[in-house]
Short mmCIF file of C-alpha atoms (C1' of nucleotides) in Angstrom, two decimals:
data_model
loop_
_atom_site.label_atom_id
_atom_site.label_comp_id
_atom_site.label_asym_id
_atom_site.label_seq_id
_atom_site.Cartn_x
_atom_site.Cartn_y
_atom_site.Cartn_z
CA UNK A 1 14.65 -13.55 55.41
CA UNK A 2 11.65 -15.09 53.79
CA UNK A 3 9.75 -11.83 54.02
CA UNK A 4 12.74 -10.14 52.41
CA UNK A 5 12.65 -12.61 49.52
CA UNK A 6 8.94 -12.24 49.08
CA UNK A 7 9.26 -8.46 49.14
CA UNK A 8 12.03 -8.70 46.56
CA UNK A 9 10.04 -11.00 44.34
CA UNK A 10 6.98 -8.83 44.59
CA UNK A 11 9.06 -5.82 43.61
CA UNK A 12 10.48 -7.60 40.56
CA UNK A 13 6.95 -8.66 39.76
CA UNK A 14 5.91 -5.05 39.88
CA UNK A 15 8.75 -3.85 37.69
CA UNK A 16 8.34 -6.59 35.10
CA UNK A 17 4.60 -5.91 35.09
CA UNK A 18 5.31 -2.25 34.48
CA UNK A 19 7.75 -3.07 31.71
CA UNK A 20 5.27 -5.43 30.04
CA UNK A 21 2.60 -2.74 30.07
CA UNK A 22 4.98 -0.15 28.74
CA UNK A 23 6.02 -2.46 25.89
CA UNK A 24 2.38 -2.96 24.95
CA UNK A 25 1.63 0.76 25.14
CA UNK A 26 4.48 1.43 22.73
CA UNK A 27 3.56 -1.31 20.32
CA UNK A 28 6.46 -3.62 21.22
CA UNK A 29 4.22 -6.66 21.48
CA UNK A 30 6.89 -9.27 20.89
CA UNK A 31 9.06 -7.88 23.70
CA UNK A 32 6.02 -7.68 25.97
CA UNK A 33 5.17 -11.33 25.45
CA UNK A 34 8.69 -12.67 25.84
CA UNK A 35 9.05 -10.70 29.08
CA UNK A 36 5.69 -12.01 30.23
CA UNK A 37 6.69 -15.59 29.48
CA UNK A 38 10.08 -15.35 31.18
CA UNK A 39 8.70 -13.66 34.30
CA UNK A 40 5.93 -16.21 34.42
CA UNK A 41 8.47 -19.05 34.24
CA UNK A 42 10.45 -17.60 37.12
CA UNK A 43 7.33 -17.95 39.23
CA UNK A 44 5.86 -14.47 39.14
CA UNK A 45 2.15 -14.45 39.68
CA UNK A 46 0.50 -12.20 37.22
CA UNK A 47 -2.30 -9.88 38.21
CA UNK A 48 -5.22 -8.90 36.04
CA UNK A 49 -3.55 -5.67 34.90
CA UNK A 50 -0.55 -7.46 33.44
CA UNK A 51 -2.68 -10.19 31.93
CA UNK A 52 -4.83 -7.57 30.22
CA UNK A 53 -1.71 -6.21 28.57
CA UNK A 54 -0.51 -9.71 27.66
CA UNK A 55 -3.85 -10.59 26.05
CA UNK A 56 -3.73 -7.42 24.03
CA UNK A 57 -0.24 -8.37 22.82
CA UNK A 58 -1.50 -11.85 21.89
CA UNK A 59 -4.28 -10.27 19.86
CA UNK A 60 -1.86 -8.01 18.03
CA UNK A 61 0.55 -10.86 17.29
CA UNK A 62 -2.24 -13.34 16.46
CA UNK A 63 -0.93 -15.64 19.16
CA UNK A 64 -3.99 -17.83 19.59
CA UNK A 65 -2.19 -20.42 21.68
CA UNK A 66 -0.95 -18.11 24.42
CA UNK A 67 -4.10 -16.00 24.37
CA UNK A 68 -6.44 -18.87 24.95
CA UNK A 69 -4.21 -20.39 27.61
CA UNK A 70 -4.28 -17.03 29.40
CA UNK A 71 -8.05 -17.22 29.16
CA UNK A 72 -8.05 -20.63 30.86
CA UNK A 73 -5.71 -19.40 33.60
CA UNK A 74 -7.84 -16.34 34.23
CA UNK A 75 -10.88 -18.56 34.50
CA UNK A 76 -9.11 -20.73 37.11
CA UNK A 77 -7.99 -17.73 39.14
CA UNK A 78 -11.41 -16.14 39.00
CA UNK A 79 -10.03 -13.14 37.16
CA UNK A 80 -12.19 -13.75 34.12
CA UNK A 81 -15.04 -11.85 35.73
CA UNK A 82 -12.84 -8.75 35.84
CA UNK A 83 -14.20 -6.20 33.39
CA UNK A 84 -10.75 -5.34 31.97
CA UNK A 85 -9.73 -8.97 31.46
CA UNK A 86 -13.14 -9.78 29.97
CA UNK A 87 -13.03 -6.84 27.60
CA UNK A 88 -9.54 -7.64 26.38
CA UNK A 89 -10.65 -11.24 25.77
CA UNK A 90 -13.59 -10.02 23.69
CA UNK A 91 -11.15 -7.97 21.63
CA UNK A 92 -8.78 -10.91 21.36
CA UNK A 93 -11.42 -13.35 20.08
CA UNK A 94 -12.98 -10.86 17.74
CA UNK A 95 -9.61 -10.41 16.13
CA UNK A 96 -8.55 -14.04 15.93
CA UNK A 97 -11.68 -16.14 16.05
CA UNK A 98 -14.57 -14.15 14.67
CA UNK A 99 -17.64 -12.58 16.10
CA UNK A 100 -19.42 -15.66 17.52
CA UNK A 101 -16.81 -16.51 20.18
CA UNK A 102 -16.35 -12.83 20.96
CA UNK A 103 -20.09 -12.47 21.51
CA UNK A 104 -20.14 -15.53 23.75
CA UNK A 105 -17.39 -14.13 25.97
CA UNK A 106 -19.15 -10.77 26.00
CA UNK A 107 -22.48 -12.35 27.02
CA UNK A 108 -20.79 -14.23 29.85
CA UNK A 109 -19.27 -11.09 31.34
CA UNK A 110 -20.87 -10.37 34.72
CA UNK A 111 -19.99 -6.67 34.53
CA UNK A 112 -19.66 -4.57 31.40
CA UNK A 113 -18.63 -0.97 30.97
CA UNK A 114 -18.77 1.33 27.97
CA UNK A 115 -15.43 0.01 26.69
CA UNK A 116 -16.76 -3.56 26.72
CA UNK A 117 -19.74 -2.41 24.67
CA UNK A 118 -17.47 -0.52 22.30
CA UNK A 119 -15.35 -3.62 21.87
CA UNK A 120 -18.26 -5.82 20.82
CA UNK A 121 -19.58 -3.01 18.59
CA UNK A 122 -16.18 -2.81 16.88
CA UNK A 123 -16.19 -6.60 16.53
CA UNK A 124 -19.43 -6.56 14.52
CA UNK A 125 -18.22 -3.67 12.39
CA UNK A 126 -14.88 -5.29 11.67
CA UNK A 127 -16.65 -8.34 10.24
CA UNK A 128 -19.00 -6.14 8.21
CA UNK A 129 -22.21 -6.89 10.16
CA UNK A 130 -23.53 -3.35 9.92
CA UNK A 131 -27.10 -4.08 10.98
CA UNK A 132 -26.13 -6.17 14.01
CA UNK A 133 -23.70 -3.43 14.95
CA UNK A 134 -26.47 -0.86 14.74
CA UNK A 135 -28.59 -3.07 16.98
CA UNK A 136 -25.78 -3.18 19.55
CA UNK A 137 -25.34 0.58 19.22
CA UNK A 138 -29.06 1.19 19.87
CA UNK A 139 -29.08 -1.24 22.82
CA UNK A 140 -26.04 0.23 24.52
CA UNK A 141 -26.84 1.46 28.04
CA UNK A 142 -24.22 4.20 27.74
CA UNK A 143 -22.40 5.62 24.76
CA UNK A 144 -19.30 7.72 24.60
CA UNK A 145 -17.66 9.50 21.69
CA UNK A 146 -15.87 6.29 20.70
CA UNK A 147 -19.16 4.41 20.35
CA UNK A 148 -20.45 7.12 18.01
CA UNK A 149 -17.18 7.23 16.07
CA UNK A 150 -17.22 3.47 15.57
CA UNK A 151 -20.73 3.52 14.18
CA UNK A 152 -20.10 6.56 11.96
CA UNK A 153 -16.94 5.04 10.56
CA UNK A 154 -18.73 1.72 10.08
CA UNK A 155 -21.27 3.41 7.80
CA UNK A 156 -18.58 5.41 6.04
CA UNK A 157 -16.45 2.34 5.36
CA UNK A 158 -19.47 0.53 3.98
CA UNK A 159 -20.04 3.42 1.58
CA UNK A 160 -23.30 4.47 3.27
CA UNK A 161 -22.37 8.13 3.58
CA UNK A 162 -25.95 9.19 4.09
CA UNK A 163 -26.34 7.22 7.32
CA UNK A 164 -22.83 8.20 8.38
CA UNK A 165 -23.62 11.90 8.07
CA UNK A 166 -27.00 11.63 9.79
CA UNK A 167 -25.29 10.03 12.76
CA UNK A 168 -22.39 12.48 12.62
CA UNK A 169 -24.83 15.39 12.88
CA UNK A 170 -26.61 13.76 15.83
CA UNK A 171 -23.42 13.29 17.83
CA UNK A 172 -23.58 14.95 21.24
CA UNK A 173 -19.83 15.42 21.19
CA UNK A 174 -17.26 15.21 18.40
CA UNK A 175 -13.53 14.68 18.45
CA UNK A 176 -11.06 14.73 15.53
CA UNK A 177 -11.62 11.00 14.95
CA UNK A 178 -15.31 11.69 14.23
CA UNK A 179 -14.42 14.15 11.49
CA UNK A 180 -11.68 11.89 10.17
CA UNK A 181 -14.14 9.03 9.70
CA UNK A 182 -16.33 11.15 7.44
CA UNK A 183 -13.34 12.56 5.56
CA UNK A 184 -12.09 9.04 4.99
CA UNK A 185 -15.52 7.97 3.78
CA UNK A 186 -15.65 10.73 1.16
CA UNK A 187 -12.17 9.83 -0.02
CA UNK A 188 -13.12 6.17 -0.32
CA UNK A 189 -15.98 7.02 -2.65
CA UNK A 190 -13.81 9.33 -4.71
CA UNK A 191 -15.25 12.66 -3.49
CA UNK A 192 -11.99 14.30 -2.56
CA UNK A 193 -13.48 17.80 -2.79
CA UNK A 194 -16.10 16.95 -0.16
CA UNK A 195 -13.36 15.55 2.02
CA UNK A 196 -11.29 18.70 1.62
CA UNK A 197 -14.26 20.87 2.41
CA UNK A 198 -14.79 19.08 5.71
CA UNK A 199 -11.08 19.09 6.44
CA UNK A 200 -11.00 22.87 6.01
CA UNK A 201 -13.93 23.22 8.42
CA UNK A 202 -12.16 21.34 11.20
CA UNK A 203 -11.13 23.49 14.13
CA UNK A 204 -8.79 20.97 15.63
CA UNK A 205 -7.06 18.85 13.02
CA UNK A 206 -5.12 15.85 14.23
CA UNK A 207 -2.14 14.44 12.35
CA UNK A 208 -4.52 11.68 11.28
CA UNK A 209 -6.65 14.32 9.50
CA UNK A 210 -3.63 15.57 7.57
CA UNK A 211 -2.42 12.08 6.71
CA UNK A 212 -5.90 11.03 5.59
CA UNK A 213 -6.06 13.99 3.21
CA UNK A 214 -2.53 13.45 1.91
CA UNK A 215 -3.24 9.81 1.12
CA UNK A 216 -6.56 10.84 -0.42
CA UNK A 217 -4.72 13.15 -2.81
CA UNK A 218 -2.25 10.34 -3.49
CA UNK A 219 -5.10 8.11 -4.60
CA UNK A 220 -6.57 10.80 -6.83
CA UNK A 221 -3.13 11.49 -8.32
CA UNK A 222 -2.93 15.07 -7.04
CA UNK A 223 0.68 15.19 -5.86
CA UNK A 224 0.80 18.98 -5.66
CA UNK A 225 -2.09 19.22 -3.22
CA UNK A 226 -0.60 16.43 -1.13
CA UNK A 227 2.74 18.21 -0.94
CA UNK A 228 1.12 21.52 -0.16
CA UNK A 229 -0.66 19.96 2.83
CA UNK A 230 2.49 18.19 3.94
CA UNK A 231 4.37 21.49 3.90
CA UNK A 232 1.67 23.16 5.98
CA UNK A 233 1.87 20.61 8.79
CA UNK A 234 3.22 21.89 12.09
CA UNK A 235 4.05 18.54 13.57
CA UNK A 236 4.93 15.62 11.35
CA UNK A 237 4.95 12.12 12.75
CA UNK A 238 6.15 8.94 11.09
CA UNK A 239 2.79 8.46 9.38
CA UNK A 240 2.98 11.91 7.77
CA UNK A 241 6.43 11.30 6.33
CA UNK A 242 5.44 7.86 5.13
CA UNK A 243 2.27 9.19 3.51
CA UNK A 244 4.19 11.81 1.51
CA UNK A 245 7.04 9.45 0.56
CA UNK A 246 4.45 6.90 -0.56
CA UNK A 247 2.66 9.59 -2.53
CA UNK A 248 5.78 10.31 -4.57
CA UNK A 249 6.67 6.64 -4.97
CA UNK A 250 3.19 5.79 -6.23
CA UNK A 251 2.94 8.79 -8.54
CA UNK A 252 5.97 7.96 -10.61
CA UNK A 253 8.22 10.47 -8.83
CA UNK A 254 10.80 8.17 -7.27
CA UNK A 255 13.52 10.83 -7.08
CA UNK A 256 11.30 13.07 -4.99
CA UNK A 257 10.48 10.10 -2.75
CA UNK A 258 14.16 9.49 -2.10
CA UNK A 259 14.83 13.19 -1.61
CA UNK A 260 12.15 13.33 1.08
CA UNK A 261 13.50 10.17 2.65
CA UNK A 262 16.90 11.84 2.91
CA UNK A 263 15.31 14.80 4.67
CA UNK A 264 13.62 12.39 7.05
CA UNK A 265 16.93 10.67 7.67
CA UNK A 266 18.33 13.89 9.12
CA UNK A 267 15.67 13.68 11.80
CA UNK A 268 16.64 10.09 12.37
CA UNK A 269 20.27 11.02 12.78
CA UNK A 270 19.20 13.55 15.40
CA UNK A 271 17.33 10.74 17.11
CA UNK A 272 13.81 12.08 16.54
CA UNK A 273 12.21 9.86 13.98
CA UNK A 274 12.95 6.31 12.91
CA UNK A 275 11.98 5.02 9.49
CA UNK A 276 9.91 1.84 9.68
CA UNK A 277 8.76 -0.98 7.39
CA UNK A 278 6.31 1.26 5.63
CA UNK A 279 8.97 3.86 4.88
CA UNK A 280 11.28 1.25 3.43
CA UNK A 281 8.57 -0.40 1.44
CA UNK A 282 7.98 2.86 -0.45
CA UNK A 283 11.66 3.65 -0.77
CA UNK A 284 12.45 0.24 -2.23
CA UNK A 285 9.65 0.78 -4.72
CA UNK A 286 11.27 4.11 -5.65
CA UNK A 287 14.63 2.35 -6.10
CA UNK A 288 13.13 -0.25 -8.38
CA UNK A 289 11.44 2.42 -10.49
CA UNK A 290 14.84 4.03 -10.92
CA UNK A 291 16.60 0.70 -11.38
CA UNK A 292 19.08 1.99 -8.82
CA UNK A 293 20.70 -1.21 -7.59
CA UNK A 294 23.42 0.52 -5.56
CA UNK A 295 21.07 2.70 -3.56
CA UNK A 296 18.78 -0.26 -2.99
CA UNK A 297 21.64 -2.33 -1.62
CA UNK A 298 22.55 0.54 0.68
CA UNK A 299 18.93 0.63 1.86
CA UNK A 300 19.09 -3.09 2.58
CA UNK A 301 22.15 -2.52 4.76
CA UNK A 302 20.48 0.40 6.51
CA UNK A 303 17.51 -1.82 7.31
CA UNK A 304 19.86 -4.40 8.79
CA UNK A 305 21.38 -1.69 11.00
CA UNK A 306 17.92 -0.74 12.23
CA UNK A 307 17.15 -4.45 12.75
CA UNK A 308 14.09 -4.28 10.56
CA UNK A 309 12.95 -7.77 9.61
CA UNK A 310 11.48 -8.60 6.23
CA UNK A 311 7.74 -9.07 6.32
CA UNK A 312 5.81 -10.29 3.30
CA UNK A 313 5.23 -6.76 2.02
CA UNK A 314 8.90 -5.89 2.19
CA UNK A 315 9.94 -9.19 0.72
CA UNK A 316 7.71 -8.56 -2.27
CA UNK A 317 9.08 -5.03 -2.59
CA UNK A 318 12.59 -6.50 -2.72
CA UNK A 319 11.56 -9.17 -5.23
CA UNK A 320 10.25 -6.40 -7.45
CA UNK A 321 13.38 -4.35 -6.85
CA UNK A 322 15.90 -7.10 -7.67
CA UNK A 323 13.85 -8.28 -10.63
CA UNK A 324 13.66 -4.80 -12.13
CA UNK A 325 17.37 -4.20 -11.52
CA UNK A 326 18.20 -7.36 -13.45
CA UNK A 327 19.20 -9.43 -10.42
CA UNK A 328 16.77 -12.22 -11.21
CA UNK A 329 18.70 -14.79 -9.19
CA UNK A 330 18.43 -12.75 -5.99
CA UNK A 331 14.75 -12.08 -6.71
CA UNK A 332 14.18 -15.83 -7.15
CA UNK A 333 15.88 -16.60 -3.86
CA UNK A 334 13.57 -14.22 -2.04
CA UNK A 335 10.58 -15.55 -3.94
CA UNK A 336 11.39 -19.17 -3.16
CA UNK A 337 11.99 -18.32 0.50
CA UNK A 338 8.62 -16.60 0.77
CA UNK A 339 6.09 -18.33 2.99
CA UNK A 340 3.10 -17.10 1.05
CA UNK A 341 3.37 -16.41 -2.63
CA UNK A 342 0.54 -14.22 -3.75
CA UNK A 343 -0.61 -12.36 -6.81
CA UNK A 344 1.77 -9.47 -6.28
CA UNK A 345 4.91 -11.50 -5.67
CA UNK A 346 4.16 -13.80 -8.62
CA UNK A 347 3.48 -10.79 -10.84
CA UNK A 348 6.67 -9.06 -9.74
CA UNK A 349 8.66 -12.20 -10.61
CA UNK A 350 6.92 -12.65 -13.97
CA UNK A 351 7.47 -8.99 -14.80
CA UNK A 352 11.14 -9.30 -13.82
CA UNK A 353 11.60 -12.38 -16.00
CA UNK A 354 9.81 -10.63 -18.84
CA UNK A 355 12.03 -7.57 -18.61
CA UNK A 356 15.17 -9.67 -18.44
CA UNK A 357 14.32 -11.81 -21.41
CA UNK A 358 13.64 -14.99 -19.47
CA UNK A 359 10.56 -15.92 -21.42
CA UNK A 360 10.45 -19.58 -20.48
CA UNK A 361 10.84 -18.77 -16.77
CA UNK A 362 8.01 -16.24 -17.01
CA UNK A 363 5.74 -18.79 -18.69
CA UNK A 364 6.68 -21.45 -16.17
CA UNK A 365 5.89 -19.10 -13.27
CA UNK A 366 2.58 -18.19 -14.84
CA UNK A 367 1.58 -21.85 -15.06
CA UNK A 368 2.63 -22.41 -11.47
CA UNK A 369 0.62 -19.40 -10.40
CA UNK A 370 -2.50 -20.82 -12.02
CA UNK A 371 -1.79 -24.17 -10.31
CA UNK A 372 -1.73 -22.30 -7.00
CA UNK A 373 -5.22 -20.97 -7.79
CA UNK A 374 -4.05 -17.38 -7.96
CA UNK A 375 -6.02 -15.23 -10.38
CA UNK A 376 -3.73 -13.20 -12.64
CA UNK A 377 -4.27 -9.47 -13.08
CA UNK A 378 -3.22 -6.77 -15.50
CA UNK A 379 0.37 -6.59 -14.18
CA UNK A 380 0.80 -10.35 -14.57
CA UNK A 381 -0.06 -10.10 -18.25
CA UNK A 382 2.19 -7.10 -18.75
CA UNK A 383 5.05 -9.31 -17.54
CA UNK A 384 4.03 -12.26 -19.64
CA UNK A 385 3.57 -10.24 -22.84
CA UNK A 386 6.86 -8.47 -22.21
CA UNK A 387 8.50 -11.89 -22.03
CA UNK A 388 7.07 -12.90 -25.41
CA UNK A 389 8.12 -9.59 -26.89
CA UNK A 390 11.64 -9.97 -25.58
CA UNK A 391 11.90 -13.42 -27.08
CA UNK A 392 10.20 -12.36 -30.33
CA UNK A 393 7.57 -15.09 -29.90
CA UNK A 394 4.78 -13.53 -31.95
CA UNK A 395 2.29 -16.39 -32.19
CA UNK A 396 2.59 -17.19 -28.47
CA UNK A 397 2.15 -13.50 -27.72
CA UNK A 398 -1.02 -13.33 -29.80
CA UNK A 399 -2.40 -16.42 -28.04
CA UNK A 400 -1.67 -14.87 -24.64
CA UNK A 401 -3.18 -11.53 -25.65
CA UNK A 402 -6.37 -13.24 -26.82
CA UNK A 403 -6.58 -15.46 -23.80
CA UNK A 404 -6.20 -12.73 -21.19
CA UNK A 405 -9.72 -11.47 -21.70
CA UNK A 406 -11.32 -14.69 -22.96
CA UNK A 407 -10.00 -17.00 -20.24
CA UNK A 408 -9.02 -14.70 -17.38
CA UNK A 409 -11.37 -11.72 -17.79
CA UNK A 410 -8.52 -9.23 -17.72
CA UNK A 411 -9.25 -6.42 -20.18
CA UNK A 412 -6.18 -5.39 -22.19
CA UNK A 413 -4.95 -1.92 -21.23
CA UNK A 414 -3.13 0.64 -23.37
CA UNK A 415 0.15 -0.82 -22.16
CA UNK A 416 -0.79 -4.32 -23.21
CA UNK A 417 -1.68 -3.03 -26.67
CA UNK A 418 1.58 -1.12 -26.85
CA UNK A 419 3.58 -4.27 -26.07
CA UNK A 420 1.71 -6.15 -28.79
CA UNK A 421 2.34 -3.34 -31.29
CA UNK A 422 6.01 -3.51 -30.36
CA UNK A 423 6.01 -7.29 -30.73
CA UNK A 424 4.49 -7.12 -34.23
CA UNK A 425 6.70 -4.19 -35.11
CA UNK A 426 9.99 -5.77 -34.17
CA UNK A 427 9.43 -8.70 -36.48
CA UNK A 428 8.31 -6.40 -39.29
CA UNK A 429 4.57 -7.12 -39.21
CA UNK A 430 3.82 -3.41 -39.42
CA UNK A 431 0.38 -3.63 -40.98
CA UNK A 432 -0.83 -5.89 -38.21
CA UNK A 433 0.64 -3.52 -35.64
CA UNK A 434 -1.22 -0.62 -37.24
CA UNK A 435 -4.48 -2.60 -37.46
CA UNK A 436 -4.15 -3.46 -33.77
CA UNK A 437 -3.87 0.22 -32.85
CA UNK A 438 -6.91 1.02 -34.96
CA UNK A 439 -8.86 -1.72 -33.17
CA UNK A 440 -8.15 -0.39 -29.68
CA UNK A 441 -11.35 0.24 -27.71
CA UNK A 442 -9.74 3.20 -25.97
CA UNK A 443 -7.81 6.22 -27.21
CA UNK A 444 -4.33 4.87 -28.08
CA UNK A 445 -1.68 6.51 -25.91
CA UNK A 446 1.70 7.72 -27.05
CA UNK A 447 3.30 4.40 -26.03
CA UNK A 448 1.39 2.49 -28.72
CA UNK A 449 2.07 5.01 -31.50
CA UNK A 450 5.67 5.33 -30.33
CA UNK A 451 6.16 1.57 -30.60
CA UNK A 452 4.82 1.67 -34.15
CA UNK A 453 7.05 4.61 -35.03
CA UNK A 454 10.09 2.77 -33.71
CA UNK A 455 9.15 -0.28 -35.76
CA UNK A 456 8.80 1.88 -38.89
CA UNK A 457 12.26 3.26 -38.25
CA UNK A 458 13.59 -0.28 -37.85
CA UNK A 459 11.99 -1.51 -41.06
CA UNK A 460 12.06 1.71 -43.10
CA UNK A 461 8.36 2.31 -43.60
CA UNK A 462 7.80 5.98 -44.46
CA UNK A 463 4.03 5.92 -44.93
CA UNK A 464 3.12 4.31 -41.60
CA UNK A 465 5.97 6.14 -39.92
CA UNK A 466 4.36 9.47 -40.81
CA UNK A 467 1.00 8.40 -39.43
CA UNK A 468 2.56 7.12 -36.23
CA UNK A 469 4.76 10.17 -35.80
CA UNK A 470 1.91 12.66 -36.27
CA UNK A 471 -0.10 10.91 -33.60
CA UNK A 472 2.92 11.05 -31.29
CA UNK A 473 3.35 14.78 -31.97
CA UNK A 474 -0.30 15.35 -31.08
CA UNK A 475 -0.17 13.32 -27.88
CA UNK A 476 3.21 14.51 -26.61
CA UNK A 477 4.00 17.80 -28.36
CA UNK A 478 7.03 18.68 -26.27
CA UNK A 479 9.02 15.48 -26.80
CA UNK A 480 11.68 15.77 -29.48
CA UNK A 481 12.45 12.05 -29.73
CA UNK A 482 9.56 11.33 -32.08
CA UNK A 483 10.70 14.04 -34.48
CA UNK A 484 14.15 12.53 -34.48
CA UNK A 485 12.78 9.10 -35.28
CA UNK A 486 10.71 10.38 -38.19
CA UNK A 487 13.66 12.40 -39.46
CA UNK A 488 15.77 9.26 -39.40
CA UNK A 489 13.12 7.43 -41.41
CA UNK A 490 13.15 10.24 -43.99
CA UNK A 491 16.92 10.36 -44.09
CA UNK A 492 17.29 6.65 -44.64
CA UNK A 493 14.70 6.78 -47.43
CA UNK A 494 16.61 9.64 -48.99
CA UNK A 495 13.74 12.10 -48.52
CA UNK A 496 15.92 15.08 -47.58
CA UNK A 497 13.32 17.75 -48.27
CA UNK A 498 10.92 16.24 -45.80
CA UNK A 499 13.67 15.91 -43.22
CA UNK A 500 14.56 19.55 -43.63
CA UNK A 501 10.94 20.65 -43.42
CA UNK A 502 10.58 18.63 -40.23
CA UNK A 503 13.41 20.51 -38.60
CA UNK A 504 11.74 23.80 -39.49
CA UNK A 505 8.50 22.60 -37.93
CA UNK A 506 10.40 21.74 -34.76
CA UNK A 507 11.86 25.21 -34.58
CA UNK A 508 8.46 26.80 -35.25
CA UNK A 509 6.81 24.80 -32.49
CA UNK A 510 9.62 25.42 -30.07
CA UNK A 511 10.42 21.73 -29.63
CA UNK A 512 13.82 21.27 -28.07
CA UNK A 513 16.45 20.44 -30.66
CA UNK A 514 19.14 19.88 -28.06
CA UNK A 515 19.11 16.09 -28.26
CA UNK A 516 19.45 13.57 -31.03
CA UNK A 517 21.20 15.78 -33.53
CA UNK A 518 22.51 13.02 -35.73
CA UNK A 519 19.73 13.62 -38.23
CA UNK A 520 20.13 17.39 -38.46
CA UNK A 521 23.40 16.95 -40.26
CA UNK A 522 21.49 15.38 -43.16
CA UNK A 523 19.46 18.52 -43.77
"C1'" DT B 1 -3.75 1.72 36.62
"C1'" DA B 2 -5.55 -1.34 31.93
"C1'" DT B 3 -9.79 -2.59 27.91
"C1'" DC B 4 -12.63 0.55 22.65
"C1'" DC B 5 -12.72 4.77 17.63
"C1'" DA B 6 -9.77 7.92 12.99
"C1'" DG B 7 -4.19 7.63 9.18
"C1'" DA B 8 -0.21 3.60 5.53
"C1'" DG B 9 2.86 -0.35 1.72
"C1'" DA B 10 4.04 -4.37 -3.60
#
DNA sequence: TATCCAGAGA
């Protein structure tokens, strides 16, 4: 009987051990640890294989408490001299506790293999100690392709492409990760053409290579090239879909992002591909760009169905979404419930308040943000200035605009200028608005001139209106709205000839006359 | 039979 029980318990030990390892292999770290804890409580003795997996899960989940208690247990059982346990502990401490402790554990290992060496090499590189890492690399008794890849990517990430390429050329053996490190390095320093050149030379591209290039094009704003690569891919994994959806969402093409998401959803319905936090983060951003509250709410329900929990990224995406859709109360709830309020979540809230005319809330949040020692950025000031504009608080707006560079070292962008022009314009201070445009250190964009034009329409100023309109025509020749505005200014001033002439110019230039016809009737 | 390298978000 007792042998039966012990056989039974050893078989459950085996199966739970197998399940724990499989959870870890598939990235289900939380499940792995809770299974480990429950099987441990029921008296299972864990072997070094299972503990290795558990330590890895602790590292991934930043569970310092359980990880270090596993370390103590392993020490007691004499397992800590095992090369697998030792190596996973080095990885664990390098992730959670920094290089010193990791190095200490590494030095105390009685046996090391190439993976142990790679782990300590990666630990130095992760913390940015390039020279110490190189020392480890040169001292290593054996190196495999991963050792070389780590060092190459370390140089590339540090921007030292020269050293990266020297090492890359010396490699006795290369795999796709080696190439990807260099490609990534070129992208990081803005040399997308170099990256593409290398990408085209690759014989065996991995999905990582494709995704790296797609996100490179995203960063350089080349949506067409990104899409062209995406279309050429034979096998698309979750990362590939996410990269392309993100590309659209970040390039101001939210409809395309959602369209692609719907295509991806068909694969989900067939049980092939499940959207994850990253997917939703981009999709929510697309929804907030469109101000599409209904679709966003549907997305929230879909996430609930998939049991996707809000992390800080997603929470901020939702704050931005609700704020931009006018649901400031819901945005505030999420913001207040957030465990760490950072620059982005504060800025999203301030922007939301600004857009929804809650000037005093925006100002209050800004003060609180400074109290929390968070340094404001360009987006923060866009929100704050928008709040002043909405409330028509000119003097406060001027003070804020002056202070952003003087006190916070944030240089005003075209958009900031455009908001100020709008603010002056709305209250009829047209000359100041015009002077502000003339004082811009950069080429004024159509937003600034457009704001002035709108103000001239509002206050019936023909002279400035003409100047503003002609700049708009130059900067955005295809848009008919500016012509309509100028025509309205003429019409209201009774200058029918000019209005008529303007319509002729539109026809000559082939500008669409299909919208805003109210003015044409005057001519 | 495990441990290490390359891809992502507001």
